Coordinates of C-alpha atoms in Angstrom, one line a residue:
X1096 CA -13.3 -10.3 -19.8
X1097 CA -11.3 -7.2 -20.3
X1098 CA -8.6 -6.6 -22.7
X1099 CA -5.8 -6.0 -21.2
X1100 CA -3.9 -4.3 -24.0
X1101 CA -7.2 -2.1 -24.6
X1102 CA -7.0 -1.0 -20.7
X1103 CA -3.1 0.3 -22.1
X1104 CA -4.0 2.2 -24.9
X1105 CA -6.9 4.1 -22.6
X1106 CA -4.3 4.6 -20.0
X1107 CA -1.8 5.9 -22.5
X1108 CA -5.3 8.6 -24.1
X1109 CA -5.6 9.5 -20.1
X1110 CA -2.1 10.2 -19.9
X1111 CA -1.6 11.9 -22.7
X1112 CA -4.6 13.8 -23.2
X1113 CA -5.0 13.3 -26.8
X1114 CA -6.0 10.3 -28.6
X1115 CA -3.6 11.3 -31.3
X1116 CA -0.8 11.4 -29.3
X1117 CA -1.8 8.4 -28.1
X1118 CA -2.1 6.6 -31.7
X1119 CA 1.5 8.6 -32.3
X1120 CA 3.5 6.9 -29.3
X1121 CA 1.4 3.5 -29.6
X1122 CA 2.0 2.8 -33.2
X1123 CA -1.5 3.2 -34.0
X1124 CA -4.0 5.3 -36.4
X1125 CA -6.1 7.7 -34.7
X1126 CA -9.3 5.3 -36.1
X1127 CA -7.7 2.3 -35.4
X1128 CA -7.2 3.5 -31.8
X1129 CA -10.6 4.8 -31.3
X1130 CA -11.9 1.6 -32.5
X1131 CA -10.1 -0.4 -29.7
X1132 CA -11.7 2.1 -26.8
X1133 CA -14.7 1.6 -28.5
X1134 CA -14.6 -2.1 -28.1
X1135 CA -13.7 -1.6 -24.4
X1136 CA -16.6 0.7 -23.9
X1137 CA -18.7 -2.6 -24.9
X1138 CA -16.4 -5.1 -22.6
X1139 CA -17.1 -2.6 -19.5
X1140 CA -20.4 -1.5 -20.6
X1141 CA -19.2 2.3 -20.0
X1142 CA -19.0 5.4 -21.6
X1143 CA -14.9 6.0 -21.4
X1144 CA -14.4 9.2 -23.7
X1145 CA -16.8 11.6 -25.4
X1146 CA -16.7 14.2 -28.2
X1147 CA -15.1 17.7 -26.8
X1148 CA -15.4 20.3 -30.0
X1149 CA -13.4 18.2 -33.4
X1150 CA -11.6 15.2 -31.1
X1151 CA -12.6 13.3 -27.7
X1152 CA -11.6 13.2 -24.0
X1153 CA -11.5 10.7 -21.4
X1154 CA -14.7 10.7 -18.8
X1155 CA -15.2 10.7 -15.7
X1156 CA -15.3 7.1 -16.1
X1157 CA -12.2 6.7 -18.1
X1158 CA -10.5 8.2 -15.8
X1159 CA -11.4 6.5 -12.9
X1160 CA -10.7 3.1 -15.0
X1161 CA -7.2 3.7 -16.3
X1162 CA -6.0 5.1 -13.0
X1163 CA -7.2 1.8 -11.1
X1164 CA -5.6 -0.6 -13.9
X1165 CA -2.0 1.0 -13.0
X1166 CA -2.2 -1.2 -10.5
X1167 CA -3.0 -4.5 -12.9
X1168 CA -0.6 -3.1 -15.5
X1169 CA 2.2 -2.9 -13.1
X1170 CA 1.4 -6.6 -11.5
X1171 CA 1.6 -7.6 -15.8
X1172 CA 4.4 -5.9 -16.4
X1173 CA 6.3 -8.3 -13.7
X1174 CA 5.4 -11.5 -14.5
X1175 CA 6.3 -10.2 -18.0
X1176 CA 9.8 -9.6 -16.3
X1177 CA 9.5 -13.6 -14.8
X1178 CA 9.0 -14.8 -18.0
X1179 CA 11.8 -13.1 -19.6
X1180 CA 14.1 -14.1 -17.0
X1181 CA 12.7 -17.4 -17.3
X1182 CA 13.8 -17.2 -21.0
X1183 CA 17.3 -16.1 -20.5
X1184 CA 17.9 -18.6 -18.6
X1185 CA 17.8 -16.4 -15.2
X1186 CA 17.8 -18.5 -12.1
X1187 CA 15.7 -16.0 -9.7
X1188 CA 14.6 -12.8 -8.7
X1189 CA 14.5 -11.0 -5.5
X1190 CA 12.0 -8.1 -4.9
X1191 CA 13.4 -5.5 -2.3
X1192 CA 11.2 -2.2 -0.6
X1193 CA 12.9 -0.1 0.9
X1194 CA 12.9 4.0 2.2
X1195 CA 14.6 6.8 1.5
X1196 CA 17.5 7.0 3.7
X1197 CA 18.8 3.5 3.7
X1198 CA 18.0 3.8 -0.1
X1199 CA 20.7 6.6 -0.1
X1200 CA 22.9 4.1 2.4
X1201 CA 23.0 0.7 2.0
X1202 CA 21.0 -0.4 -1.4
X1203 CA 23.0 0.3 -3.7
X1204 CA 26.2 -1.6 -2.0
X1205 CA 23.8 -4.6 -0.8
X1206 CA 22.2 -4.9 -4.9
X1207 CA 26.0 -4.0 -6.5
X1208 CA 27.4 -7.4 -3.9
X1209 CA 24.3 -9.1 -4.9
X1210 CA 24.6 -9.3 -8.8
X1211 CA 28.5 -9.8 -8.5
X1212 CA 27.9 -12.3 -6.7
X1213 CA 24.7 -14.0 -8.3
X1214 CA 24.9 -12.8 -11.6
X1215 CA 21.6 -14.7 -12.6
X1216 CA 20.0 -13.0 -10.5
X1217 CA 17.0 -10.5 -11.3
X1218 CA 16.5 -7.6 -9.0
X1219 CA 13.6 -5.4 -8.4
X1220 CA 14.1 -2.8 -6.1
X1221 CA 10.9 -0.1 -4.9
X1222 CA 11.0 2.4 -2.7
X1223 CA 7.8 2.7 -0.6
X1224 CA 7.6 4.2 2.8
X1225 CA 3.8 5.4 2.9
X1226 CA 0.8 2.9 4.1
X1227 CA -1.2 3.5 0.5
X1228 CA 2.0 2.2 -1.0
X1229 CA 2.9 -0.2 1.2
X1230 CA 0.0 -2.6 0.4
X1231 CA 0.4 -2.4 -3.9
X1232 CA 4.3 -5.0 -3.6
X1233 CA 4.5 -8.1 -1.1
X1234 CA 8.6 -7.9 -1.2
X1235 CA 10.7 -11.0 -0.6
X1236 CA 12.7 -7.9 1.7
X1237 CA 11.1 -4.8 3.2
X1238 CA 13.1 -2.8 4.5
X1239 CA 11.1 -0.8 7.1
X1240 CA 10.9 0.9 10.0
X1241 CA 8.8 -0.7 13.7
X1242 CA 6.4 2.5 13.9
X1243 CA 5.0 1.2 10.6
X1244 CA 5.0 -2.6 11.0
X1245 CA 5.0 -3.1 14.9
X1246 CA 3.8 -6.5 14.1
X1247 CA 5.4 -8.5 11.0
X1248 CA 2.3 -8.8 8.2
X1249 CA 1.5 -12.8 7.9
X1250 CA 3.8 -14.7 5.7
X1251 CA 6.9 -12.4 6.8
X1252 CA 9.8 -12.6 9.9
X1253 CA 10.9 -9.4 11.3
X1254 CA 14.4 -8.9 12.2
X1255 CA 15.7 -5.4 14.1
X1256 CA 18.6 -4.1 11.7
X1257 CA 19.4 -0.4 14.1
X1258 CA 18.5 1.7 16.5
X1259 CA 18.5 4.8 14.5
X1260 CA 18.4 8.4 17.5
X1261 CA 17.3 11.8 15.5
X1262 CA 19.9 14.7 15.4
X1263 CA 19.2 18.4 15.7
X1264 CA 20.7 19.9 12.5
X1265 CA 21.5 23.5 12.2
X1266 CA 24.1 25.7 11.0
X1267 CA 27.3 25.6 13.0
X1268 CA 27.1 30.0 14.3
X1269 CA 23.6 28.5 16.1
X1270 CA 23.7 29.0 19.5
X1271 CA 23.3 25.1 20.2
X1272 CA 25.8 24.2 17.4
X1273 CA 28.1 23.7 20.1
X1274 CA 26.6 21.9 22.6
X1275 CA 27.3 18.3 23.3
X1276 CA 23.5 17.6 23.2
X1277 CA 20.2 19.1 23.0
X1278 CA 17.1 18.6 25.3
X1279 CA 13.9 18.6 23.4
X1280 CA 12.6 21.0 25.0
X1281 CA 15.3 23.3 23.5
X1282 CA 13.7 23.6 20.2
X1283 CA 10.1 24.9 21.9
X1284 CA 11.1 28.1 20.2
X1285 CA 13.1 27.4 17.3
X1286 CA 11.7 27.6 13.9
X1287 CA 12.0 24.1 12.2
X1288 CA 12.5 22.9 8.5
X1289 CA 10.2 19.7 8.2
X1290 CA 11.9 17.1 5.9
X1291 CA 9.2 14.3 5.1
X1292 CA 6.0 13.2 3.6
X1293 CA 3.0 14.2 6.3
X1294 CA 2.1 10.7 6.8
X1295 CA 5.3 9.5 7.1
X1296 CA 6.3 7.3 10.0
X1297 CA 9.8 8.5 10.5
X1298 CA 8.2 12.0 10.1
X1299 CA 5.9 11.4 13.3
X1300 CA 8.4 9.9 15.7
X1301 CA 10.4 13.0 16.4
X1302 CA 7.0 14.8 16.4
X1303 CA 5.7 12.5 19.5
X1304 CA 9.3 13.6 21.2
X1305 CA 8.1 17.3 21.3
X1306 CA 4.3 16.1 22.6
X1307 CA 6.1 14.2 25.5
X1308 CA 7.7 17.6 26.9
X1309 CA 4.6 19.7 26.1
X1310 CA 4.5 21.1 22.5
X1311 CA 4.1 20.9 19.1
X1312 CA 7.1 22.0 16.3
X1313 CA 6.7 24.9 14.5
X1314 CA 7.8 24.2 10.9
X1315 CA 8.8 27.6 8.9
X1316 CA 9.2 25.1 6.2
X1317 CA 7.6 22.2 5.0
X1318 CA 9.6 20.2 2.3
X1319 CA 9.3 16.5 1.9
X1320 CA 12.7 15.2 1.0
X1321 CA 16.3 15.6 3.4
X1322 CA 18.4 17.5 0.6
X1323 CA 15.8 19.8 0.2
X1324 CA 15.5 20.7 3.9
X1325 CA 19.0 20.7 4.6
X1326 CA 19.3 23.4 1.6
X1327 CA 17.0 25.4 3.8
X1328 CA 18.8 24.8 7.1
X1329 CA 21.9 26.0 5.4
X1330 CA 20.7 29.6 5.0
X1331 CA 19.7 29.6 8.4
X1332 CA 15.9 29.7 8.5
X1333 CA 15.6 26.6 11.0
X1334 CA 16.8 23.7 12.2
X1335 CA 15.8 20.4 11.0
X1336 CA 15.5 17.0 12.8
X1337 CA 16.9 14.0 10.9
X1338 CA 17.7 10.5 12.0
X1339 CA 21.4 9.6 12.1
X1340 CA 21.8 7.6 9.3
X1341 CA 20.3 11.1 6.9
X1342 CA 23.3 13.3 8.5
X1343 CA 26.0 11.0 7.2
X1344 CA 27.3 13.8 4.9
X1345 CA 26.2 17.0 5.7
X1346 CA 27.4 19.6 4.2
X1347 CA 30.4 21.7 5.8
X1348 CA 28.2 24.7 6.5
X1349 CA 26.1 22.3 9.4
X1350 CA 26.1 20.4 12.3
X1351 CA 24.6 17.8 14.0
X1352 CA 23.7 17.4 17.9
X1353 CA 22.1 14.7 19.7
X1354 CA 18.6 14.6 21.2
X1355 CA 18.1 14.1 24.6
X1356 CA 15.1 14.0 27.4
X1357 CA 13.4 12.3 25.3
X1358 CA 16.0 10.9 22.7
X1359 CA 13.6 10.9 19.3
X1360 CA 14.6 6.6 17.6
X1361 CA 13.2 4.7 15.0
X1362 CA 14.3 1.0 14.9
X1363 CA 15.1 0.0 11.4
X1364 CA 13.9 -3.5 10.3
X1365 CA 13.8 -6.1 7.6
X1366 CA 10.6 -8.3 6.7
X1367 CA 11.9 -11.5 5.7
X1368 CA 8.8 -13.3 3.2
X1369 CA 8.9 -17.0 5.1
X1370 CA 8.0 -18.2 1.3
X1371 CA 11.1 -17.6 0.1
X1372 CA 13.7 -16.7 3.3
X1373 CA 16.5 -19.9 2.7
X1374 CA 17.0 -19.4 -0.9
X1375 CA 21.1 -18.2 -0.9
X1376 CA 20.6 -14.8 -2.4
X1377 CA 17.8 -13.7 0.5
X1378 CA 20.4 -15.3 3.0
X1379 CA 23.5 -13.2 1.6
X1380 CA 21.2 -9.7 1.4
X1381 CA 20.0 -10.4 5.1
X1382 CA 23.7 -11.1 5.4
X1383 CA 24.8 -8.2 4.0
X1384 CA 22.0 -5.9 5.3
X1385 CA 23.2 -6.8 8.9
X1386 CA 27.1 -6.1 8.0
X1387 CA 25.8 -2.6 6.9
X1388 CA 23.8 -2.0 10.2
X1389 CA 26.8 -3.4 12.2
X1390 CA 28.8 -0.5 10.1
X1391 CA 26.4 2.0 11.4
X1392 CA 26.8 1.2 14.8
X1393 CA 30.7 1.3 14.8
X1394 CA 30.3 5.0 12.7
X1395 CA 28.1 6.1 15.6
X1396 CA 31.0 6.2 18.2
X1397 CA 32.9 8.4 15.7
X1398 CA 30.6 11.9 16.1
X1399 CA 33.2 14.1 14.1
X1400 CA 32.2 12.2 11.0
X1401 CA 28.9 13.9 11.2
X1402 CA 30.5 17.1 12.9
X1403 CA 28.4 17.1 16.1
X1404 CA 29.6 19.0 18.7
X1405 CA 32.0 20.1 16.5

């Protein structure tokens, strides 16, 4: 059996490079600390650091071992969180994914109504919106999008929050900025500012858009994040292609236009866990997760919030 609290300290030497650092933020002796990786070397039957000139370094081996127990420290680390709410007399906890725009959006209001009004509650939020994330957390809600669940995962209900259409975004002296939409096949030419992760879902859908009329962006840019892209867009080196709920606040300097022939959407979701889908606080945040969808919807028929045509 491994020790956990020995797999910690040789995550903690990894991270830190230094087993003296190590003893330093652990509340350890250098010796004492070497002692404990030397009894894990025994448990695993592994070589885990070796000598490099007066002090030692991880291996290979080390390595490789402390970056897969993240995933077993991390699954620790929350039951330790059960068991403390359990002491304080905390009557549940709810575990909610979501991505980055609806992060931005609606989280924070849905978790701020939550613990007003179930202040026993213990809420874990994680935002996750890549596949190799997607399978370390088994939410009680995911908040996701269709392209990357087009089937619910067993043990979970999916419910359709939004249709979400992308928007061109570009500085308002383009010469599209005033146009009351843009065809796809408008931005052949343009130079784009790419706003997400490459394996993103969101990121491909707009992509397939530009296949179905015959060609393949051009991104001047590549940045992973909205904010970042939009300070891009601002100087005007491209346009970018966000989905409506990212262009809720853009700055002054910008517009937004619709998409059309093809009209780029991602459907927004929720994955319910079946396990735990009546309790009353995963009824009031499906509740409350629909009222801010609903909002969405009514926001949409006002474009000179987000300044398009304009």
């Amino acid at each position: 059996m491994i020790d956990v609290h020995r797999l910690r300290i040789l995550r903690s030497v990894v991270t830190t490079g230094s087993v003296h650092r190590a003893a330093q933020l652990l509340g350890y002796t250098p010796s004492a600390l070497s002692q404990h990786l030397t009894a894990l070397s025994r448990e695993t039957g592994l070589t885990l650091v070796e000598r490099a000139g007066r002090g030692i370094q991880p291996t290979d081996a080390g390595r490789r071992l402390a970056a897969e127990a993240a995933e077993v420290l991390g699954a620790i680390n929350r039951i330790d969180g059960v068991v403390e709410d359990l002491k304080s007399g905390r009557s549940g906890r709810l575990t909610m994914r979501y991505f980055a725009s609806v992060g931005a959006r609606w989280v924070p209001a849905v978790t701020a109504t939550l613990l007003r009004e179930f202040p026993d509650l213990a809420i874990e939020l994680r935002h996750a919106e890549l596949r190799e994330v997607a399978r370390t957390l088994l939410p009680d809600l995911d908040i996701t999008v269709e392209a990357l669940h087009p089937r619910p995962p067993v043990g979970y209900a999916a419910l359709r929050l939004l249709e979400d259409p992308y928007l061109a975004v570009m500085v308002r002296s383009h010469r599209l900025a005033g146009a009351d939409s843009v065809r796809m096949a408008e931005l052949a030419d343009e130079p784009w500012v790419d706003n997400d992760l490459p394996a993103a879902p969101c990121r491909q859908i707009p992509i397939d858009a530009c296949a179905a009329v015959g060609y393949a962006p051009r991104f001047a840019v590549e940045t992973h994040d909205f904010a970042t892209a939009l300070a891009f867009v601002r100087q005007g080196i491209g346009i970018s292609v966000l989905p409506r709920l990212a262009c809720r606040e853009l700055p002054d300097e910008l517009v937004a236009v619709p998409l059309v022939d093809p009209t780029p959407v991602r459907a927004i979701q929720v994955l319910i866990k079946e396990g735990t889908a009546g309790s009353p606080p995963m009824r009031r945040a499906v509740e409350l997760l629909h009222g801010c969808a609903d909002e969405e919807r009514a926001r949409s028929l006002l474009p000179s919030m987000i300044g398009v045509g304009a």
